[in-house]
Coordinates of C-alpha atoms and ligand atoms in Angstrom, one line a residue:
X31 CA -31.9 82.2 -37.3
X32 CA -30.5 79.0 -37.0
X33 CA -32.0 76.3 -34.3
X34 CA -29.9 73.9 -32.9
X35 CA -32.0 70.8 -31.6
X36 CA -31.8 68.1 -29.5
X37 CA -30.7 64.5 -30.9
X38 CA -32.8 62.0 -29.7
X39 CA -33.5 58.5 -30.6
X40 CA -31.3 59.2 -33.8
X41 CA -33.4 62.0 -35.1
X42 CA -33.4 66.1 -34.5
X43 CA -36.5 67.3 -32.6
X44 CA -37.1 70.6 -30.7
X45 CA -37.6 70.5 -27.3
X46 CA -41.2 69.8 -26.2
X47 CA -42.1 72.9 -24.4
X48 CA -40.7 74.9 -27.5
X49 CA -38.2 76.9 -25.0
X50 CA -35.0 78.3 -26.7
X51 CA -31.6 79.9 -25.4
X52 CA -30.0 82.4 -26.8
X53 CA -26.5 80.9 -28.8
X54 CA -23.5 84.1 -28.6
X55 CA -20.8 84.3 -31.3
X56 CA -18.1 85.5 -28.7
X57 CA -16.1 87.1 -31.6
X58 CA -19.3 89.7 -32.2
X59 CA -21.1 89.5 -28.8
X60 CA -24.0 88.7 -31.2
X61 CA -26.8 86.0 -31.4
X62 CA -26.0 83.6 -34.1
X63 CA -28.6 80.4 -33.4
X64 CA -30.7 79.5 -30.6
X65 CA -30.7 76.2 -28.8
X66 CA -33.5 74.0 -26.7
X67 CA -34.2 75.1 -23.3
X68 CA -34.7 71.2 -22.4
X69 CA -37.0 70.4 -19.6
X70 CA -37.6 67.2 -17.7
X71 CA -39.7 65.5 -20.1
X72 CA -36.9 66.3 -23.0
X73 CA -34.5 64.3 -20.4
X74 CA -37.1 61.5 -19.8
X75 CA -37.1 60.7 -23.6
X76 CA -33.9 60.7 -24.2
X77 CA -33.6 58.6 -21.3
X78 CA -36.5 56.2 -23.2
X79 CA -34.5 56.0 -26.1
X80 CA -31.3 55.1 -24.6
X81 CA -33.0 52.5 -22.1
X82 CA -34.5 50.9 -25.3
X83 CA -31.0 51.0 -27.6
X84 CA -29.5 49.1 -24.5
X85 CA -30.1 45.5 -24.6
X86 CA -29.0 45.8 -28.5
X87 CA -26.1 47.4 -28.1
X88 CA -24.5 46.3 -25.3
X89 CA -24.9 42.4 -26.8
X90 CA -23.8 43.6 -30.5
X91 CA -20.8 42.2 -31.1
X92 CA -16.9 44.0 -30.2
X93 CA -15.8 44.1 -33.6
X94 CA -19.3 45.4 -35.1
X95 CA -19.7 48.6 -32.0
X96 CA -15.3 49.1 -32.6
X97 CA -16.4 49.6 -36.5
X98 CA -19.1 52.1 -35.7
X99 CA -17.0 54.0 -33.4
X100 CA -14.1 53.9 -36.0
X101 CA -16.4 55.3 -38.9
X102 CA -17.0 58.3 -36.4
X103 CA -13.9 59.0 -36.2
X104 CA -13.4 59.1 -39.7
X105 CA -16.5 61.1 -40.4
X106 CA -15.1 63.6 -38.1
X107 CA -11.6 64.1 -40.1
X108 CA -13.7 64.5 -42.9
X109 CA -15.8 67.0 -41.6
X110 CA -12.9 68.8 -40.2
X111 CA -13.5 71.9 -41.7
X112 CA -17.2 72.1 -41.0
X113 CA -16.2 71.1 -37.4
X114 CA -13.1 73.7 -36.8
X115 CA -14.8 76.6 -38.2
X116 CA -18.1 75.6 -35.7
X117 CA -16.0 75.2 -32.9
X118 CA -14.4 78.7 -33.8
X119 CA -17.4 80.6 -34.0
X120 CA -19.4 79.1 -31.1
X121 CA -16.4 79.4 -28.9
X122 CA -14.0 82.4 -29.9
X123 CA -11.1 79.8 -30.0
X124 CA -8.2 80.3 -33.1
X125 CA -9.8 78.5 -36.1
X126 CA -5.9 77.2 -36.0
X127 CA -6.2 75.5 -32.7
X128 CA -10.1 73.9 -33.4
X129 CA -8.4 72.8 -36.9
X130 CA -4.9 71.8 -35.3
X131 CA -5.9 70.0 -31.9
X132 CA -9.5 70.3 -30.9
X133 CA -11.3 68.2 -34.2
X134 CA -8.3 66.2 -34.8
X135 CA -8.7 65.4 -31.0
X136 CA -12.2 64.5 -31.0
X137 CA -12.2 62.1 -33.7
X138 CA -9.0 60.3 -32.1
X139 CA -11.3 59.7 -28.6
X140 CA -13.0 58.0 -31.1
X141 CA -10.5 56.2 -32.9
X142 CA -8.7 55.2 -29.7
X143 CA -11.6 54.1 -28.0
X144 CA -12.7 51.8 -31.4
X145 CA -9.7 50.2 -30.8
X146 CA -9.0 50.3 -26.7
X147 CA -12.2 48.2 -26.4
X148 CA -11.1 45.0 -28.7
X149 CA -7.8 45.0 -26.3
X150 CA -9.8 45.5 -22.7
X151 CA -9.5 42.6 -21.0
X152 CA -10.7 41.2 -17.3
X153 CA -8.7 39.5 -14.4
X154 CA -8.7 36.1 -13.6
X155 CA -7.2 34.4 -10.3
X156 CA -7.1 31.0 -9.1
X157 CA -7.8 30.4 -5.5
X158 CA -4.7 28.1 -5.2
X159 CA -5.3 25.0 -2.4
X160 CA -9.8 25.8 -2.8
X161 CA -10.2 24.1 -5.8
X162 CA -11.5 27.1 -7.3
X163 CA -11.1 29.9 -9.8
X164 CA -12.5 33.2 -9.8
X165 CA -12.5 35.4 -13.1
X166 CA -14.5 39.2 -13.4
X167 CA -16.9 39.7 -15.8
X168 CA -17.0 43.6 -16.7
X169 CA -20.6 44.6 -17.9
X170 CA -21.9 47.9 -19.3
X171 CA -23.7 49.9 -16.8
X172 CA -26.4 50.7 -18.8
X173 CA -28.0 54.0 -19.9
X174 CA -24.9 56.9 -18.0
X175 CA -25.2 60.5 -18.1
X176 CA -22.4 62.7 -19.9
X177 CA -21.8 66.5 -19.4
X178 CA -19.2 68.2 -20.1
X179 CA -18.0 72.1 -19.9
X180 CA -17.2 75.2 -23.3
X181 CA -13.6 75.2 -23.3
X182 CA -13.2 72.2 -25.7
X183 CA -16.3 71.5 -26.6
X184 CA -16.4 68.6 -28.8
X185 CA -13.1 67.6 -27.7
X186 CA -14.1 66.7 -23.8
X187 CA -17.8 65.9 -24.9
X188 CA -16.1 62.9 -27.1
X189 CA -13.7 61.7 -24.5
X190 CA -16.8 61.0 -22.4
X191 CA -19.1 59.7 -24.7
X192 CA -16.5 57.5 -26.9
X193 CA -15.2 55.1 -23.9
X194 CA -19.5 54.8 -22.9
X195 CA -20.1 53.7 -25.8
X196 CA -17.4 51.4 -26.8
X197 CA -18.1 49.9 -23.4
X198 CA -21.8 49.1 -24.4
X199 CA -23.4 51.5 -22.5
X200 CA -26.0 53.7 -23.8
X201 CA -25.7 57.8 -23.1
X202 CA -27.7 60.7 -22.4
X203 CA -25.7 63.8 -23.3
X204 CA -25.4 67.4 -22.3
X205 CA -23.2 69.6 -24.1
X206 CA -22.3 73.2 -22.1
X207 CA -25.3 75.6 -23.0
X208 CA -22.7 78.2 -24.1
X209 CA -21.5 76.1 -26.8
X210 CA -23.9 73.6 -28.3
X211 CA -22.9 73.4 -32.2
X212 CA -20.3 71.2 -32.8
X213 CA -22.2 68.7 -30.7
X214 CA -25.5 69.3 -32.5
X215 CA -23.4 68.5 -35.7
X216 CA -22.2 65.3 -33.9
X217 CA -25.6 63.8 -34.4
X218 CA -25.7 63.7 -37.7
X219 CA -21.9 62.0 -38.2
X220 CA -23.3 59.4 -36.2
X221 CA -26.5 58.6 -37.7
X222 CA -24.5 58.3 -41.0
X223 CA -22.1 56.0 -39.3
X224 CA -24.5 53.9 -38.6
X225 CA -24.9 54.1 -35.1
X226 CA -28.5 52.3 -33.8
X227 CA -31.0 54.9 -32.9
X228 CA -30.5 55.5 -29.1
X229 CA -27.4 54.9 -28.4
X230 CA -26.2 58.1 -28.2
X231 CA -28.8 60.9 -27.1
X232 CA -28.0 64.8 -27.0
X233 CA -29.9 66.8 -24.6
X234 CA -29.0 71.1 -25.3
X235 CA -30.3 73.3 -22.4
X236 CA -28.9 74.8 -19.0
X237 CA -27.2 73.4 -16.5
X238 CA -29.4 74.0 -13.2
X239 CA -32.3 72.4 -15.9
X240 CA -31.4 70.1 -18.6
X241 CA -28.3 69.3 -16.2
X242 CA -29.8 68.5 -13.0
X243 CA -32.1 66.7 -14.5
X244 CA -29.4 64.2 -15.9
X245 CA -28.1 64.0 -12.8
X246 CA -30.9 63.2 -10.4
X247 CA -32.2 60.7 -12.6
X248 CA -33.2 57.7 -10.8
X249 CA -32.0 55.0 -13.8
X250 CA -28.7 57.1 -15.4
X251 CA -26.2 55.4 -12.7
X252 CA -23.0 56.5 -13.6
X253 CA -22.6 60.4 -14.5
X254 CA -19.1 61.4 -16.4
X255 CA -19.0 65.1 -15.9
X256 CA -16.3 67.6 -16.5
X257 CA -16.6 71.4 -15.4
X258 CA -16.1 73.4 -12.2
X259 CA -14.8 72.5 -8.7
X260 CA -18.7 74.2 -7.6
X261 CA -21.0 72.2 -10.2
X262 CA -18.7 69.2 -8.8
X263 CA -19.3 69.6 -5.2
X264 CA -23.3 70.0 -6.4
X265 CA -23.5 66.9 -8.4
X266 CA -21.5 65.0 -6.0
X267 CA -24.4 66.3 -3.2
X268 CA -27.0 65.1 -5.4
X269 CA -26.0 61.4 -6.5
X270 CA -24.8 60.3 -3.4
X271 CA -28.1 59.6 -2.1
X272 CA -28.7 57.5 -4.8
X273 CA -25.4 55.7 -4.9
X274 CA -24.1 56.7 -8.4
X275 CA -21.0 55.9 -9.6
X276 CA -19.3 59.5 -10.4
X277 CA -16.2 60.7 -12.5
X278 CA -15.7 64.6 -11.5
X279 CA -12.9 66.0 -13.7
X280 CA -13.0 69.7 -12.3
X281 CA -10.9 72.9 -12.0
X282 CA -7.1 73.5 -11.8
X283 CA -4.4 75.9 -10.5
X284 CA -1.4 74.2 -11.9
X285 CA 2.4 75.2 -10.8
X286 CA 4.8 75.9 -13.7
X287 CA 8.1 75.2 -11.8
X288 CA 11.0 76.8 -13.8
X289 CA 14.8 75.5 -12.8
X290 CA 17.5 77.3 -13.9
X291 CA 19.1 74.4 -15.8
X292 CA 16.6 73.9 -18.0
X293 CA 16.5 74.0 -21.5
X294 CA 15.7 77.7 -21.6
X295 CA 14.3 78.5 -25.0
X296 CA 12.0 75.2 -25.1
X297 CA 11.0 76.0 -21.6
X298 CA 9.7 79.8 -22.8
X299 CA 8.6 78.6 -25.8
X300 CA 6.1 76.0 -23.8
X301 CA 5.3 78.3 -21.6
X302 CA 3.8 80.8 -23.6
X303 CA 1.6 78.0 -24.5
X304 CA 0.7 76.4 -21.2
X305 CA 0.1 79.7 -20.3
X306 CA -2.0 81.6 -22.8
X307 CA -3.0 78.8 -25.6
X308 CA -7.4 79.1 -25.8
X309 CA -7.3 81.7 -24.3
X310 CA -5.9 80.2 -20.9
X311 CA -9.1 78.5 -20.7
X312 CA -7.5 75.0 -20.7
X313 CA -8.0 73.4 -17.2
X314 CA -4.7 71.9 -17.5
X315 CA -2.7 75.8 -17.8
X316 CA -0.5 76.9 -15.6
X317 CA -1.6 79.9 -14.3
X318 CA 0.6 79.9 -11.4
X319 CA 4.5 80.5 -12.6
X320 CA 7.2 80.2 -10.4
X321 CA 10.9 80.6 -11.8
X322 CA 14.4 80.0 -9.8
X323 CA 15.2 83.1 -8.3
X324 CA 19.0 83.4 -10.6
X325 CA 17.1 83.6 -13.8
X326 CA 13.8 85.7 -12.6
X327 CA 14.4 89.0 -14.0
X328 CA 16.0 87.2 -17.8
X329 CA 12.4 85.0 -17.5
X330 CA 10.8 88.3 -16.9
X331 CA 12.2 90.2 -19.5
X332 CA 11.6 87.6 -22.3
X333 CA 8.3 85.9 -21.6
X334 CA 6.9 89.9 -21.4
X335 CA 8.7 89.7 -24.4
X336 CA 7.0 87.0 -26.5
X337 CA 3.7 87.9 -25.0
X338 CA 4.1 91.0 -26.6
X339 CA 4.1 89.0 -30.0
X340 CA 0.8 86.9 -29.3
X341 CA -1.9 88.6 -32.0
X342 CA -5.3 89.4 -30.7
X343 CA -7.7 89.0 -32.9
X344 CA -10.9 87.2 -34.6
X345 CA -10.8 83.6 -34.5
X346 CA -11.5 82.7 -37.8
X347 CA -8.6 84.8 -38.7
X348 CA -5.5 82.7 -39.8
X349 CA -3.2 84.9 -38.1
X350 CA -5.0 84.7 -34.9
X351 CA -2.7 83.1 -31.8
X352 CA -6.1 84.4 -29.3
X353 CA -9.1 85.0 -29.7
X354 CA -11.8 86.0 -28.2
X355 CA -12.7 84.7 -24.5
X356 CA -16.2 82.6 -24.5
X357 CA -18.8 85.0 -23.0
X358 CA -19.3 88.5 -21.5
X359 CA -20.0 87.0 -18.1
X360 CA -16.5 84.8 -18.3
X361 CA -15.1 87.7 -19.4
X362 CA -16.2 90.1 -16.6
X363 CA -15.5 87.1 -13.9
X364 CA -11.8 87.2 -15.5
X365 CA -11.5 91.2 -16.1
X366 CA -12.4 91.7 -12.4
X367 CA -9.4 89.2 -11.2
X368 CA -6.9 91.8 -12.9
X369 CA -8.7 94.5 -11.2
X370 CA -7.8 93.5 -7.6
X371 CA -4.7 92.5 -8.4
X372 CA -3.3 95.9 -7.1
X373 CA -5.3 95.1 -3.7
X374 CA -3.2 92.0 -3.8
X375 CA -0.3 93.3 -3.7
X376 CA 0.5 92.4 -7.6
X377 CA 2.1 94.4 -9.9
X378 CA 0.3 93.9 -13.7
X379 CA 3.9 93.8 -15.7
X380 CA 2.1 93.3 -19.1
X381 CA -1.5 93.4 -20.5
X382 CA -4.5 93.7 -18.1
X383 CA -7.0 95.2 -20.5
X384 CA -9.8 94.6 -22.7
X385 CA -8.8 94.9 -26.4
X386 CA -10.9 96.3 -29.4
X387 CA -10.4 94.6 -32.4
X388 CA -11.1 96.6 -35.6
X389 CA -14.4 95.5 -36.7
X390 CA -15.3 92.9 -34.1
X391 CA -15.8 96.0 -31.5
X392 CA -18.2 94.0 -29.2
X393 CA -16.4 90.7 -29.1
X394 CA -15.0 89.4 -25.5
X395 CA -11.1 90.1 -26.2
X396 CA -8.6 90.6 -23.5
X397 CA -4.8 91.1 -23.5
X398 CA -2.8 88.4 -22.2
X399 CA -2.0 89.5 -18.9
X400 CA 1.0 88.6 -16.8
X401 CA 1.3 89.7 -13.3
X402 CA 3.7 89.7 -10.7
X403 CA 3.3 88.5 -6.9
X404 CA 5.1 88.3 -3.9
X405 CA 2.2 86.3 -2.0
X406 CA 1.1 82.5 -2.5
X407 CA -1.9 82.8 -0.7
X408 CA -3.5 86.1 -2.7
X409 CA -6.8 85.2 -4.3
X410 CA -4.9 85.7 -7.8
X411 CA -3.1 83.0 -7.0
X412 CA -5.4 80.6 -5.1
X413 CA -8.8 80.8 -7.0
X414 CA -8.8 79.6 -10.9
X415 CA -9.7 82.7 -13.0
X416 CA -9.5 80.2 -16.4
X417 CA -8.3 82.9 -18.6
X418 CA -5.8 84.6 -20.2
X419 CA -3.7 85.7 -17.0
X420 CA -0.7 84.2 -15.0
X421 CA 0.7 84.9 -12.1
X422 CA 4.8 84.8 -11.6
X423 CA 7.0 84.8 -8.3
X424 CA 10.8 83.9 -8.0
X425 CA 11.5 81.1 -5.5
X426 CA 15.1 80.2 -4.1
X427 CA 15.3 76.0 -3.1
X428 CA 13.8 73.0 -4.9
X429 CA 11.9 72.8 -1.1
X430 CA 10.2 75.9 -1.5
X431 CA 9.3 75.3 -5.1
X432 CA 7.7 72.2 -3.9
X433 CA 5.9 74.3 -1.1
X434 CA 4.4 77.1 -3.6
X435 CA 3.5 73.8 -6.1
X436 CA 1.1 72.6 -3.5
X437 CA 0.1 75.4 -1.8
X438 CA -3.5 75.2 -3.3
X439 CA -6.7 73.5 -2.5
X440 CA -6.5 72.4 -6.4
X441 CA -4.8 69.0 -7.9
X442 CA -4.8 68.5 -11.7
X443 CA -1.3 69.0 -13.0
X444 CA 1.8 70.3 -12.9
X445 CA 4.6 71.5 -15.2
X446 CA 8.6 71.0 -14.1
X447 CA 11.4 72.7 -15.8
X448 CA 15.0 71.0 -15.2
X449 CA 17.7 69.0 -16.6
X450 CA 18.5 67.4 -13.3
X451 CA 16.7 63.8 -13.1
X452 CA 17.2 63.2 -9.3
X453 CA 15.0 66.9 -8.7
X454 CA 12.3 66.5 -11.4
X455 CA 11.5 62.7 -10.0
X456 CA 11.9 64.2 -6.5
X457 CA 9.2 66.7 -7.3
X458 CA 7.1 64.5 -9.5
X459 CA 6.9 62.0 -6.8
X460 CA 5.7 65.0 -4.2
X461 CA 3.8 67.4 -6.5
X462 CA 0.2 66.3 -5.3
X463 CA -1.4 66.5 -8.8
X464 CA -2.7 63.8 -11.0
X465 CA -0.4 64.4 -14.0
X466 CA 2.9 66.1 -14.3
X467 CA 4.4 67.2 -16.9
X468 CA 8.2 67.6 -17.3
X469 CA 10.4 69.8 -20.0
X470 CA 7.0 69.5 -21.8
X471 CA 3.5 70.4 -21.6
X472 CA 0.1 68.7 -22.3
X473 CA 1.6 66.3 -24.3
X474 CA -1.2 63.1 -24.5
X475 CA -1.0 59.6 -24.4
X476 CA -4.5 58.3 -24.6
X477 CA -3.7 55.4 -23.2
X478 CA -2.7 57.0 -19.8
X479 CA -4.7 57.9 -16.6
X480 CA -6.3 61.4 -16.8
X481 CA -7.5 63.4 -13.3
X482 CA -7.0 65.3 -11.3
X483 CA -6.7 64.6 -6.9
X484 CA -7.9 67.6 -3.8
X485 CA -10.6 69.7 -5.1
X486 CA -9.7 69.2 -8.9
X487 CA -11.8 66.3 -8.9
X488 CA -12.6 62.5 -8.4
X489 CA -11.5 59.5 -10.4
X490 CA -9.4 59.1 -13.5
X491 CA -10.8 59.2 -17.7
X492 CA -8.4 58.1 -20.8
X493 CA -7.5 54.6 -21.4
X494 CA -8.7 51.1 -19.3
X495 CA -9.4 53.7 -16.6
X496 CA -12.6 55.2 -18.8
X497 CA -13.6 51.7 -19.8
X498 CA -13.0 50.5 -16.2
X499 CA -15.4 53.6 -14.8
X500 CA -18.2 53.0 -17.5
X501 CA -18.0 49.0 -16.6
X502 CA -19.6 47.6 -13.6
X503 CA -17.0 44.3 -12.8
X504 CA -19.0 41.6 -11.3
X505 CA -17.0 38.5 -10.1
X506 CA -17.7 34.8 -10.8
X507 CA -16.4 32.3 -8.5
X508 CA -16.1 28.5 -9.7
X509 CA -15.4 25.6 -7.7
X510 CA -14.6 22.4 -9.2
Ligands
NDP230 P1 -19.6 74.4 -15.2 O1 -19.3 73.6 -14.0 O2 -20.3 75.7 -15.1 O3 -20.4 73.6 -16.3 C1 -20.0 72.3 -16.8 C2 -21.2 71.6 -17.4 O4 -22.1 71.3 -16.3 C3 -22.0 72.4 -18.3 O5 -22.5 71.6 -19.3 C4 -23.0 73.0 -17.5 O6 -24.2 73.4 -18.2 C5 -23.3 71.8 -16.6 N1 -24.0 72.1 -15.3 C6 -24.0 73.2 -14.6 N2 -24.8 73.1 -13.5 C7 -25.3 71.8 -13.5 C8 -26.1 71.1 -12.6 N3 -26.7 71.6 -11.5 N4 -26.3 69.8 -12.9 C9 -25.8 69.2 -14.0 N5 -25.0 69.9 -14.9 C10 -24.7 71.2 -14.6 O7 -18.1 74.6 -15.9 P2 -17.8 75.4 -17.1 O8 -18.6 75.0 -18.3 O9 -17.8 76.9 -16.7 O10 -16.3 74.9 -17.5 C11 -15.2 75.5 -16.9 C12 -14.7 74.6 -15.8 O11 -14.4 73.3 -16.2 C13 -13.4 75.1 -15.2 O12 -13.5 75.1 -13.8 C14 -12.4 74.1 -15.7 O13 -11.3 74.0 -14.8 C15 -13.2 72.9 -15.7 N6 -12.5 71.9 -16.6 C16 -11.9 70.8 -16.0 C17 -11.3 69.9 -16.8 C18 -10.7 68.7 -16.3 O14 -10.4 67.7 -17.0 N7 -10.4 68.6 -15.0 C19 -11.2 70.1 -18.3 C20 -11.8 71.3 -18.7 C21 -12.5 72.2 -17.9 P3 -24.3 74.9 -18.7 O15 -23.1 75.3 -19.4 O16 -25.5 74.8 -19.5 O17 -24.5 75.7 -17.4

């Protein structure tokens, strides 16, 4: 079977104490590869490796670390196919979406980053009347600790580890335990881009292991981590005894506000993306649907509709709009949602089963599932399930749209719906969220701030934010 292993020090190794993990195809529900059960001492050599690469790599020169991160990024594209159909299998995604958005993705965190770096500049201020200047010098941090979730894989695990390393900083990584590949294959691009041995170590194991031990690390000072509101909370516990600087980018339970002057067709269209795209397990979905009260039961008729339409099926299939969800837990945690949905007072108006699909029998597939509620405050639509399943409710004013939008302890984003400019900016300026999103959804600038505020997290990735974070800015003060 085949063994993932851990990249350290620019070479594969297995871990030291020989432990392995069981890897799942989703798609089956079988074991396709195994990966390291790291332990501590895995950790503390990858940490030795990247303490080592440090000095070298964070004097090299702009141009020369913007060139290695640029061959990545080419490397990537070139692998695409390798990459897409990796991603696929490990995580039960479309082969469509890993080959359309995920690897494309990944390598242009690389590519932006490449670039971003040669154009990040610091501040400089003259102390008028002191005869003095002041100007901020923005040093690398030194070895930081990356870890990101399994809903897209290599395309989170990048945006973390690209802006750390075109900042000069030198990473210990931790892919999610549930899917290791396309990171174990990362190794490899880099090594042949030239990257110094070091620079960029992969640890595979679990969380509460491999993971803590990342994070309670005495010398990794800066920790980048994406996942759940929970593990956030934890980490957050755990470094602030030991004054770590922290970027928490966690879960989300974003509104979809839907106007009845909106461009209706677009808006449906989008929406049966924003709702069900990976399987709804994109923290950025909007899982919570609320449509103006004159156009509910049209809504109703034709996003059941189009839902209707979606095809179930294997991932590597090219037909394939869902697959298969990422593990038997996750899809338990999400099947059990649907089940109290009754309890709730929700009414399940399409979907709300597990599917068979003919010859992939004991894969993880679920029906998209839309249900209906009457309550804000249910547990459907307060806690983030993270699947395939929305909730919709009809609202009547733009003040009680506003009211449902941030009715939740959760921040990331939010999705509005209209053609009038004075209501959207109204609501953009009063949705609390760190992104919004209007007449479109998850469209990306790289160069813009990316976070979420309340319990979705901490601090902001993409752009000079991510190179600010994974800089420490120091300020010089001259009199003359
Ligand atoms: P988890 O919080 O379970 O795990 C995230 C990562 O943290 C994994 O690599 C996990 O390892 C690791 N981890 C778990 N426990 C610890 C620990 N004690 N110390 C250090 N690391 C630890 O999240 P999921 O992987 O389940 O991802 C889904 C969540 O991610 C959802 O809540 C989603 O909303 C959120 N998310 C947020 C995004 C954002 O940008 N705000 C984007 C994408 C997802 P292992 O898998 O091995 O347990």
């Amino acid at each position: 079977m085949k063994k993932i292993e851990n990249y350290i020090n620019g070479e594969y190794s297995t871990p030291i104490e020989n432990r392995w993990i069981d890897n799942y195809n989703p798609s089956t529900g079988e074991i396709y590869s195994l990966l390291p059960n790291s332990s501590v001492t895995d950790v503390q050599m990858a940490y030795e490796a990247a303490k080592t690469a440090f000095p070298s790599w964070s004097t090299t020169s702009l141009q020369h670390r913007s060139d290695i991160l640029a061959k990545i990024a080419s490397l990537i594209i070139e692998n695409l196919e390798l990459l897409a159909n990796a991603e696929a299998i490990d995580n039960g995604k479309p082969l469509s979406l890993a080959t359309s958005v995920d690897i494309p993705r990944a390598s242009s965190n690389f590519d932006f980053f490449a670039h971003a770096i040669t154009q990040f500049a610091s501040e400089a201020h003259e102390s008028m009347g002191q005869n003095a200047i002041n100007f901020t010098l923005r040093n690398p941090i030194g070895v930081v600790g990356c870890i990101s979730p399994w809903n897209l894989p290599l395309y989170l695990f990048t945006w973390k580890i690209a802006p750390a390393l075109a900042a000069g900083n030198t990473v210990v990584a931790k892919p999610s335990e549930i899917t290791p590949m396309t990171a174990y294959l990362l190794g490899d691009i880099c090594t042949k881009a030239g990257l110094p041995k070091g620079v960029l170590n992969i640890v595979h194991g679990l969380g509460n292991t491999t993971g803590q031990a990342i994070i309670e690390h005495p010398d990794i000072k800066a920790i980048s981590f994406t996942g759940g509101t929970a593990t956030g909370a934890h980490i957050a516990k755990t470094a602030a005894p030991m004054f770590k600087k922290l970027s928490l980018e966690l879960g989300g339970k974003n509104p979809n506000l839907i106007f009845a002057d909106c461009d209706y067709e677009k808006m449906l269209t989008t929406t049966l993306r924003s709702s069900f795209a990976n399987q709804g397990q994109i923290c950025l979905c909007g899982s919570r649907i609320f449509i103006e009260r004159t156009i509910y039961d049209q809504f109703k008729k034709d996003f059941i509709k189009k839902t209707k339409a979606l095809k179930i099926g294997e991932p590597l299939n090219k037909e394939t709009n869902i697959g298969a969800l990422v593990s038997k837990s996750h899809l338990e945690k999400v099947k059990s949602y649907i089940d109290i949905a009754e309890q709730e007072g929700g009414t399940i108006l399409y979907g709300g089963d597990y599917i068979t699909v003919k010859g992939y029998e004991n894969g993880y597939y679920l029906q998209p599932t839309i249900i209906e509620v009457t309550d804000s405050n249910c547990r459907l639509t307060q806690e983030e399930i993270f699947g395939p399943v929305v909730t919709i409710m009809p609202f009547d004013t733009d003040d009680q749209a506003l009211s449902l939008a941030n009715n939740v302890r959760y921040g990331l984003s939010a999705t509005i719906w209209t053609n009038n400019l004075n209501r959207s900016m109204y609501l953009a300026k009063h949705i609390q969220a760190g992104i919004i999103w209007i007449n479109t959804w998850m469209m990306r600038d790289l160069r813009t701030p990316f976070g979420g505020v309340k319990d979705s997290g901490i601090g902001r990735e993409g752009g000079f934010e991510a190179l600010r974070f994974f800089t420490e800015p120091k300020n010089v003060c001259i009199h003359y």
